[in-house]
Coordinates of C-alpha atoms and ligand atoms in Angstrom, one line a residue:
M1 CA 121.0 -31.8 42.5
S2 CA 117.7 -30.8 43.8
A3 CA 114.2 -31.8 41.7
K4 CA 113.5 -28.1 40.7
N5 CA 116.7 -27.9 38.5
M6 CA 116.1 -31.2 37.4
L7 CA 113.0 -30.4 35.5
D8 CA 113.4 -26.8 36.0
N9 CA 117.0 -28.0 32.9
A10 CA 115.0 -30.2 31.3
I11 CA 112.2 -27.3 30.9
E12 CA 115.0 -24.7 29.2
N13 CA 116.2 -28.2 27.1
F14 CA 112.9 -28.0 25.3
N15 CA 112.7 -23.5 25.3
N16 CA 115.7 -24.1 23.7
A17 CA 114.4 -25.7 20.9
A18 CA 111.0 -24.4 20.8
V19 CA 111.8 -20.9 20.2
L20 CA 113.7 -22.1 17.0
L21 CA 110.1 -23.4 16.2
E22 CA 107.7 -21.2 16.9
K23 CA 107.0 -19.9 13.8
E24 CA 106.7 -23.5 12.3
Y25 CA 103.7 -24.0 15.4
D26 CA 101.4 -22.8 16.5
K27 CA 102.4 -21.7 20.5
E28 CA 99.5 -23.1 22.4
L29 CA 100.8 -26.5 20.2
L30 CA 104.2 -25.0 22.1
D31 CA 103.2 -25.2 25.7
I32 CA 101.2 -28.0 25.5
L33 CA 105.0 -30.2 25.4
R34 CA 106.2 -27.8 28.3
H35 CA 104.5 -30.0 30.8
P36 CA 103.5 -33.8 31.4
G37 CA 100.4 -35.0 29.8
E38 CA 99.6 -37.0 33.8
R39 CA 100.6 -37.3 36.6
T40 CA 100.2 -39.5 38.9
E41 CA 101.0 -40.3 42.5
L42 CA 100.6 -43.2 44.9
Q43 CA 100.6 -44.6 48.4
L44 CA 101.8 -47.9 48.3
S45 CA 101.8 -49.6 52.0
P46 CA 104.2 -53.2 51.4
L47 CA 103.9 -55.7 54.3
L48 CA 107.6 -55.5 55.2
S49 CA 110.4 -58.8 56.1
D50 CA 109.9 -56.6 59.9
G51 CA 106.9 -56.7 60.2
K52 CA 105.8 -53.7 59.5
I53 CA 103.2 -51.9 56.9
H54 CA 105.3 -49.4 55.2
I55 CA 104.2 -46.1 53.6
I56 CA 106.2 -45.3 50.2
K57 CA 105.4 -42.9 47.6
A58 CA 105.9 -43.0 43.6
F59 CA 104.9 -41.7 40.6
V60 CA 103.8 -42.7 37.3
V61 CA 104.2 -39.1 34.6
K62 CA 103.3 -39.9 31.4
H63 CA 104.0 -36.4 29.6
C64 CA 103.3 -37.4 25.4
G65 CA 102.3 -40.4 23.9
A66 CA 101.0 -38.5 20.4
I67 CA 103.4 -41.1 19.0
G68 CA 102.8 -44.3 20.8
P69 CA 101.6 -45.5 24.5
C70 CA 104.4 -44.0 27.2
K71 CA 107.4 -45.1 27.4
G72 CA 110.4 -45.3 30.8
G73 CA 111.9 -46.6 33.1
I74 CA 110.5 -47.6 37.5
R75 CA 113.5 -45.2 39.0
M76 CA 114.0 -45.9 42.8
S77 CA 115.6 -44.0 44.5
P78 CA 115.0 -42.5 48.8
N79 CA 115.4 -38.4 46.7
V80 CA 113.3 -39.2 43.2
T81 CA 110.2 -36.2 44.1
V82 CA 108.1 -35.7 41.4
G83 CA 110.1 -32.6 39.5
D84 CA 112.7 -35.8 38.9
V85 CA 110.6 -38.5 37.2
S86 CA 108.9 -35.7 35.1
A87 CA 112.0 -34.3 33.6
L88 CA 112.4 -37.3 33.2
A89 CA 108.9 -38.4 31.8
M90 CA 109.8 -35.1 29.1
E91 CA 113.1 -36.7 28.2
M92 CA 112.0 -39.7 26.9
T93 CA 109.3 -37.9 24.8
W94 CA 112.9 -36.3 22.8
K95 CA 114.2 -39.8 23.1
C96 CA 111.8 -42.2 21.5
A97 CA 110.5 -39.5 18.7
L98 CA 114.5 -39.0 17.8
I99 CA 115.3 -42.8 17.9
G100 CA 112.2 -43.9 15.5
V101 CA 111.0 -45.6 17.7
P102 CA 106.3 -45.6 17.9
F103 CA 107.0 -44.5 21.7
G104 CA 105.8 -41.1 23.7
G105 CA 107.7 -40.4 26.3
G106 CA 106.8 -41.6 29.8
K107 CA 108.5 -42.5 33.7
S108 CA 107.9 -43.9 37.0
G109 CA 109.7 -43.1 40.3
I110 CA 108.9 -45.7 43.9
V111 CA 110.5 -43.8 46.4
C112 CA 112.6 -45.7 48.8
D113 CA 115.9 -46.7 48.7
P114 CA 116.6 -50.0 47.6
T115 CA 119.9 -50.7 48.4
T116 CA 118.7 -51.2 52.3
L117 CA 116.3 -53.9 51.6
S118 CA 116.5 -57.4 51.4
K119 CA 115.6 -59.1 47.8
L120 CA 112.7 -60.5 49.3
D121 CA 112.0 -57.3 50.8
K122 CA 112.5 -55.4 47.1
Q123 CA 110.4 -57.7 44.9
T124 CA 107.2 -57.5 47.6
V125 CA 108.0 -53.5 47.0
I126 CA 107.9 -53.6 43.3
R127 CA 104.7 -55.5 43.8
S128 CA 103.4 -53.1 45.9
F129 CA 103.4 -50.7 43.4
S130 CA 102.7 -53.3 40.4
R131 CA 98.9 -54.2 42.0
N132 CA 99.2 -50.2 42.8
A133 CA 100.4 -49.0 39.2
H134 CA 97.7 -51.3 37.2
N135 CA 95.8 -49.0 35.9
H136 CA 98.9 -47.8 34.2
I137 CA 100.2 -50.2 33.7
H138 CA 99.4 -51.5 29.5
P139 CA 101.0 -51.8 25.4
L140 CA 98.8 -49.5 24.7
I141 CA 98.9 -47.3 27.7
Y142 CA 102.6 -46.9 30.0
V143 CA 104.6 -49.7 29.9
P144 CA 107.7 -49.4 32.5
A145 CA 111.6 -50.7 31.5
P146 CA 114.8 -50.7 34.5
D147 CA 116.6 -47.8 35.5
M148 CA 118.2 -46.4 38.5
G149 CA 117.8 -49.5 41.6
T150 CA 115.1 -51.5 39.7
N151 CA 116.7 -54.6 36.9
E152 CA 115.4 -57.0 35.3
A153 CA 114.8 -59.2 37.5
D154 CA 112.1 -56.3 38.7
M155 CA 110.7 -55.6 35.4
G156 CA 109.8 -60.2 35.6
Y157 CA 107.7 -59.3 38.9
I158 CA 105.5 -56.9 36.7
K159 CA 104.6 -59.2 34.4
D160 CA 104.4 -62.3 37.5
A161 CA 102.0 -59.4 39.4
I162 CA 100.1 -58.2 36.1
S163 CA 99.5 -61.5 34.4
H164 CA 97.5 -62.8 37.8
S165 CA 96.0 -59.5 38.9
M166 CA 94.1 -60.9 35.2
G167 CA 93.2 -63.7 36.0
N168 CA 95.9 -65.4 33.5
A169 CA 99.5 -67.3 33.7
T170 CA 101.1 -64.6 31.5
T171 CA 100.6 -62.2 29.5
Q172 CA 99.5 -60.6 26.1
G173 CA 100.7 -57.8 24.0
C174 CA 104.1 -56.2 25.5
Y175 CA 103.8 -55.0 29.6
V176 CA 106.9 -54.6 30.9
T177 CA 110.3 -54.3 29.7
G178 CA 113.9 -55.7 30.4
K179 CA 112.4 -58.7 31.0
P180 CA 114.3 -61.4 32.4
V181 CA 115.0 -63.6 28.4
I182 CA 112.5 -66.5 29.7
L183 CA 109.3 -64.5 29.9
G184 CA 110.0 -62.8 26.9
G185 CA 112.8 -60.5 27.0
I186 CA 115.2 -59.5 24.7
P187 CA 119.1 -60.8 24.7
G188 CA 120.9 -58.1 24.1
R189 CA 118.2 -56.1 26.8
R190 CA 120.8 -55.5 29.7
E191 CA 124.2 -54.2 27.4
A192 CA 121.6 -52.2 24.6
T193 CA 121.9 -48.6 26.9
G194 CA 126.2 -49.3 27.5
R195 CA 126.3 -50.3 23.4
G196 CA 124.6 -47.3 23.1
V197 CA 127.0 -45.1 24.1
M198 CA 130.0 -47.2 23.0
L199 CA 128.2 -46.7 19.7
T200 CA 128.0 -43.0 20.0
V201 CA 131.6 -42.5 21.4
L202 CA 133.2 -44.8 18.2
E203 CA 131.4 -41.9 15.8
A204 CA 131.6 -39.0 17.6
L205 CA 135.5 -40.7 17.6
D206 CA 135.9 -40.8 13.5
T207 CA 134.6 -37.6 12.4
M208 CA 137.5 -36.1 14.5
G209 CA 139.2 -38.5 12.6
K210 CA 140.8 -40.7 15.4
S211 CA 140.9 -44.3 16.8
P212 CA 139.6 -45.6 20.0
K213 CA 143.3 -46.7 20.8
D214 CA 144.6 -43.7 21.5
V215 CA 141.3 -42.7 23.8
T216 CA 141.5 -42.4 27.1
V217 CA 137.8 -42.6 28.9
A218 CA 136.7 -42.4 32.2
V219 CA 133.1 -43.3 33.3
Q220 CA 131.6 -41.8 36.2
G221 CA 128.3 -44.2 37.7
F222 CA 129.2 -48.5 37.2
G223 CA 125.2 -49.2 37.2
N224 CA 123.7 -51.2 34.3
V225 CA 125.1 -48.0 32.3
G226 CA 127.8 -47.3 32.9
A227 CA 129.6 -51.1 33.2
A228 CA 128.9 -52.1 29.8
A229 CA 129.4 -48.0 28.7
A230 CA 133.2 -49.3 30.2
F231 CA 133.3 -52.9 29.2
E232 CA 131.9 -51.7 25.6
L233 CA 135.2 -48.9 25.2
F234 CA 137.3 -51.0 26.8
R235 CA 136.4 -53.4 23.7
M236 CA 136.9 -51.5 21.7
G237 CA 140.7 -50.3 22.7
C238 CA 140.0 -47.2 24.3
K239 CA 141.4 -47.3 27.9
V240 CA 139.2 -46.8 30.2
I241 CA 141.5 -45.2 33.7
G242 CA 139.6 -44.3 35.8
I243 CA 135.9 -45.5 37.4
S244 CA 133.2 -45.0 40.0
D245 CA 130.6 -45.8 42.2
V246 CA 128.6 -44.3 45.1
N247 CA 131.5 -45.1 46.8
G248 CA 133.7 -43.4 45.2
A249 CA 136.4 -43.6 42.1
I250 CA 140.2 -45.6 41.4
L251 CA 142.1 -44.7 38.5
N252 CA 145.2 -46.7 36.5
R253 CA 146.8 -44.7 34.1
N254 CA 148.2 -47.4 32.4
G255 CA 144.2 -48.7 31.9
L256 CA 141.7 -50.7 34.0
D257 CA 140.9 -54.4 32.7
V258 CA 137.0 -54.0 32.6
A259 CA 136.6 -57.3 31.8
A260 CA 138.3 -58.7 35.2
L261 CA 136.8 -55.5 36.6
Q262 CA 133.0 -56.0 35.8
K263 CA 134.2 -60.5 38.6
Y264 CA 136.5 -58.3 41.4
Y265 CA 132.6 -56.9 41.2
L266 CA 130.2 -59.0 41.6
E267 CA 132.7 -60.9 44.3
H268 CA 132.9 -58.0 46.3
G269 CA 130.3 -55.4 45.8
S270 CA 133.2 -52.6 46.1
L271 CA 135.9 -51.0 43.4
Q272 CA 138.5 -50.0 45.6
G273 CA 141.3 -52.9 46.1
F274 CA 141.2 -53.2 42.1
A275 CA 144.5 -54.8 41.4
G276 CA 146.9 -51.8 39.6
S277 CA 144.5 -48.9 40.8
K278 CA 145.1 -46.8 43.4
S279 CA 141.4 -45.2 45.4
I280 CA 140.7 -41.2 43.7
S281 CA 137.0 -39.4 45.1
G282 CA 133.7 -39.4 42.8
G283 CA 134.5 -35.6 42.7
E284 CA 138.7 -35.8 40.8
L285 CA 137.1 -38.6 38.6
L286 CA 135.0 -36.5 36.7
E287 CA 137.6 -33.4 36.7
M288 CA 140.3 -36.0 35.6
E289 CA 142.8 -36.0 32.2
C290 CA 140.9 -37.8 29.6
D291 CA 139.6 -37.4 26.1
V292 CA 136.2 -38.9 26.6
L293 CA 133.9 -39.0 30.3
V294 CA 131.1 -40.9 30.5
P295 CA 129.0 -40.2 33.1
A296 CA 126.2 -42.6 33.7
A297 CA 124.8 -42.1 37.1
S298 CA 122.8 -39.8 37.6
G299 CA 121.6 -36.1 37.3
N300 CA 123.3 -33.3 37.6
Q301 CA 126.5 -33.8 38.2
I302 CA 128.4 -31.6 36.2
T303 CA 127.1 -28.7 37.0
A304 CA 128.5 -24.7 36.8
E305 CA 130.4 -25.0 39.7
N306 CA 132.3 -28.4 38.0
A307 CA 132.2 -27.9 34.1
D308 CA 135.4 -25.5 34.3
R309 CA 137.7 -28.2 35.3
I310 CA 136.1 -30.8 33.2
K311 CA 139.4 -31.4 31.1
A312 CA 137.9 -34.7 28.5
R313 CA 136.8 -33.1 25.1
I314 CA 134.5 -35.4 24.6
I315 CA 131.3 -36.2 27.3
A316 CA 128.9 -38.9 26.3
E317 CA 126.1 -39.1 28.6
G318 CA 125.2 -42.4 29.8
A319 CA 123.0 -40.6 32.2
N320 CA 120.1 -38.7 31.7
G321 CA 120.3 -35.1 32.5
P322 CA 123.6 -35.0 33.8
T323 CA 124.8 -31.9 32.6
S324 CA 122.4 -28.9 34.0
S325 CA 121.6 -25.6 31.2
D326 CA 124.7 -23.2 33.0
A327 CA 127.4 -26.0 32.3
D328 CA 126.3 -26.4 28.5
R329 CA 127.3 -22.8 27.9
I330 CA 130.3 -22.4 29.5
L331 CA 131.4 -26.8 28.0
E332 CA 130.3 -25.1 24.6
K333 CA 132.7 -21.8 25.1
K334 CA 135.6 -24.5 25.6
G335 CA 135.1 -26.4 23.1
V336 CA 133.4 -29.6 24.6
F337 CA 131.2 -32.0 22.0
I338 CA 128.4 -33.5 24.1
I339 CA 126.0 -36.4 23.3
P340 CA 122.7 -35.4 24.3
D341 CA 120.9 -37.5 26.6
I342 CA 118.9 -38.2 24.8
L343 CA 121.2 -39.6 21.5
C344 CA 123.5 -40.9 23.3
N345 CA 121.7 -43.1 26.2
A346 CA 118.7 -44.8 23.3
G347 CA 120.2 -46.9 23.1
G348 CA 117.9 -48.9 26.1
V349 CA 115.1 -47.5 24.5
F350 CA 115.9 -49.1 20.8
V351 CA 116.3 -52.5 21.9
S352 CA 112.8 -52.0 24.4
Y353 CA 111.1 -51.5 21.3
L354 CA 112.6 -54.6 20.3
E355 CA 111.0 -56.6 23.1
Y356 CA 107.9 -55.2 22.3
T357 CA 107.8 -55.8 18.9
Q358 CA 109.3 -59.3 19.4
E359 CA 106.6 -60.6 22.9
T360 CA 103.3 -58.7 20.5
Q361 CA 104.7 -61.2 17.8
Q362 CA 105.8 -64.2 20.0
E363 CA 108.9 -64.0 17.7
Q364 CA 112.8 -64.5 19.4
M365 CA 115.6 -62.3 18.6
T366 CA 119.0 -63.7 18.5
E367 CA 121.5 -61.6 20.5
E368 CA 123.7 -60.4 16.9
E369 CA 120.6 -60.1 15.6
V370 CA 119.5 -57.5 18.3
Y371 CA 122.8 -56.0 18.2
E372 CA 123.2 -55.3 14.2
R373 CA 120.1 -52.9 14.8
L374 CA 120.8 -51.4 17.7
S375 CA 124.1 -50.6 16.2
K376 CA 122.8 -49.3 12.5
R377 CA 119.9 -47.5 13.9
M378 CA 122.7 -45.5 17.0
R379 CA 125.0 -45.0 14.5
T380 CA 122.3 -43.9 11.7
R381 CA 120.8 -41.2 14.1
F382 CA 124.8 -40.5 15.3
R383 CA 125.1 -38.8 11.9
H384 CA 121.8 -37.5 11.3
V385 CA 120.9 -35.4 14.5
Y386 CA 125.7 -34.1 13.5
D387 CA 125.2 -33.5 10.2
F388 CA 122.4 -31.2 10.8
S389 CA 124.4 -29.1 13.6
R390 CA 126.4 -28.7 11.0
E391 CA 124.5 -27.5 8.6
R392 CA 121.9 -25.5 11.1
G393 CA 125.2 -24.8 12.8
V394 CA 123.4 -25.4 16.4
N395 CA 125.6 -27.8 18.9
M396 CA 124.6 -31.5 19.2
R397 CA 121.7 -30.9 22.1
Q398 CA 120.0 -28.4 19.8
A399 CA 120.4 -30.9 17.1
A400 CA 118.5 -33.8 18.4
M401 CA 116.2 -31.9 20.2
L402 CA 115.0 -29.5 17.8
L403 CA 114.6 -33.3 15.9
A404 CA 112.8 -34.7 18.8
V405 CA 110.4 -31.6 18.8
K406 CA 109.8 -31.2 15.6
T407 CA 108.3 -34.9 15.3
V408 CA 106.5 -34.6 17.9
C409 CA 104.7 -31.8 17.4
D410 CA 104.6 -32.7 13.4
A411 CA 102.3 -35.7 15.3
K412 CA 100.6 -34.5 17.3
V413 CA 99.2 -31.3 14.5
A414 CA 99.1 -35.1 12.4
R415 CA 96.2 -35.7 15.3
G416 CA 94.6 -33.6 15.2
Y417 CA 96.1 -31.3 17.5
L418 CA 93.2 -32.6 20.3
P419 CA 95.0 -35.7 23.0
Ligands
NAD1 P1 122.0 -48.2 37.9 O1 121.4 -48.1 39.6 O2 122.5 -49.5 37.8 O3 123.5 -47.7 38.8 C1 124.0 -46.7 38.8 C2 125.7 -46.6 39.6 O4 126.2 -45.1 39.1 C3 126.0 -47.3 40.4 O5 127.6 -48.1 39.6 C4 125.8 -46.4 41.9 O6 127.0 -47.0 42.3 C5 126.4 -45.3 41.1 N1 126.4 -44.2 41.8 C6 125.1 -43.0 42.3 N2 125.8 -42.0 43.1 C7 126.9 -41.6 42.1 C8 127.5 -40.3 42.1 N3 128.0 -39.0 42.8 N4 128.7 -41.2 42.4 C9 129.8 -42.3 41.1 N5 128.3 -42.8 40.6 C10 127.2 -43.5 42.2 O7 121.3 -47.2 36.9 P2 121.0 -47.4 35.2 O8 120.4 -48.0 35.2 O9 122.6 -47.8 34.8 O10 120.5 -45.6 35.6 C11 122.6 -44.5 35.5 C12 122.2 -43.5 34.8 O11 121.8 -43.5 33.2 C13 120.2 -42.8 34.9 O12 120.0 -41.6 34.5 C14 119.1 -44.4 34.6 O13 118.5 -43.0 34.1 C15 120.5 -43.9 32.5 N6 119.7 -44.9 31.8 C16 119.4 -45.8 32.2 C17 118.9 -46.7 31.6 C18 119.2 -47.8 31.5 O14 118.9 -48.6 30.7 N7 119.5 -48.7 32.9 C19 118.6 -46.4 29.7 C20 118.8 -45.0 30.0 C21 119.2 -43.6 30.8

């Protein structure tokens, strides 16, 4: 996907909501929100184990801090651009507002392929990012988390780098979420986004009078989000028939044992060859006959080019921005029910918020408490968006965007507009 498209889609989604809010808010206020508040480009220069200095670009984007400190993950990918990061930061603003946590939207990008780095070299790159971005990372300014290409261990290195730069053994307050539990992380954060996806799918099925046992599911991506979403849907009784990763997909029409597949993936590093499955292409997975499709990989996977061939009745957007605006229009005509990203994958940031409050108050929550609060929040917010979409006669994405943008506008007005 081109960076321009990802930002274009984010802006188009915003414009569709803004046009319905023009009578309520000043045009200038809506104009402010169309663009990020701050974009920073950094140059990292880590010395890696090949003995060479590597020049690596990185970005930190803060879209809007009207409701609270900017929140958003760090994406590490050779293709990530400042446009992508801006789009993702903007989406974080809407997501935090919609799910009801006191954060604004931010995001970071490191232009580097994590799959080509040794463990130690990846840690060096992450520490280099921490050093160079230290003016931006703070509990009251911007609090990063994992995203594509980064994980729990990386968040632990960030906490360590920051505490040492301050001359302390630890940090006071929450500088980063998604950390290992032993370093102040919260149980259940790793699974939170995937669990949230599952909870919104169950709610959508409920509105249609369907039981999880009656539905088939295909999942694109088997990372943080995809693997947890596939497992949670499997645990709830759905028949998960197809799963893909960047190297291809597997299919078993009788249903894959996702618990066994997770173990297999850990051992083999690949989906291919899993007992009882057959190999198909990633494109075939997206277009396969199924009830629920969960895109949980990268952006712009469902576009005007393939939207017409999508057969799923529900699309649960585990990934950020997986559906282009053109595809949205085609899918709407086909009657596909879309659970939009800012709702569907908001479980991660909700549990990050629990981690933030836990660390601030120096408490420790149990996994049961986390799951109970996540479950309640995802279900009530889904219902809120669903009821609003019926009441206003708009689709789920428009309803979610309207509610989110309105909340952010109200915060801006309450502050008296000035940043
Ligand atoms: P990850 O790096 O852990 O996993 C990405 C997965 O997608 C991998 O299995 C990779 O092989 C696969 N993949 C990449 N390109 C693919 C392709 N073309 N076809 C099929 N599979 C492909 O990343 P993640 O953290 O799971 O994030 C996935 C998506 O979810 C991203 O869009 C991210 O922004 C979004 N998201 C993540 C979180 C989170 O908590 N990690 C929260 C909200 C949204």
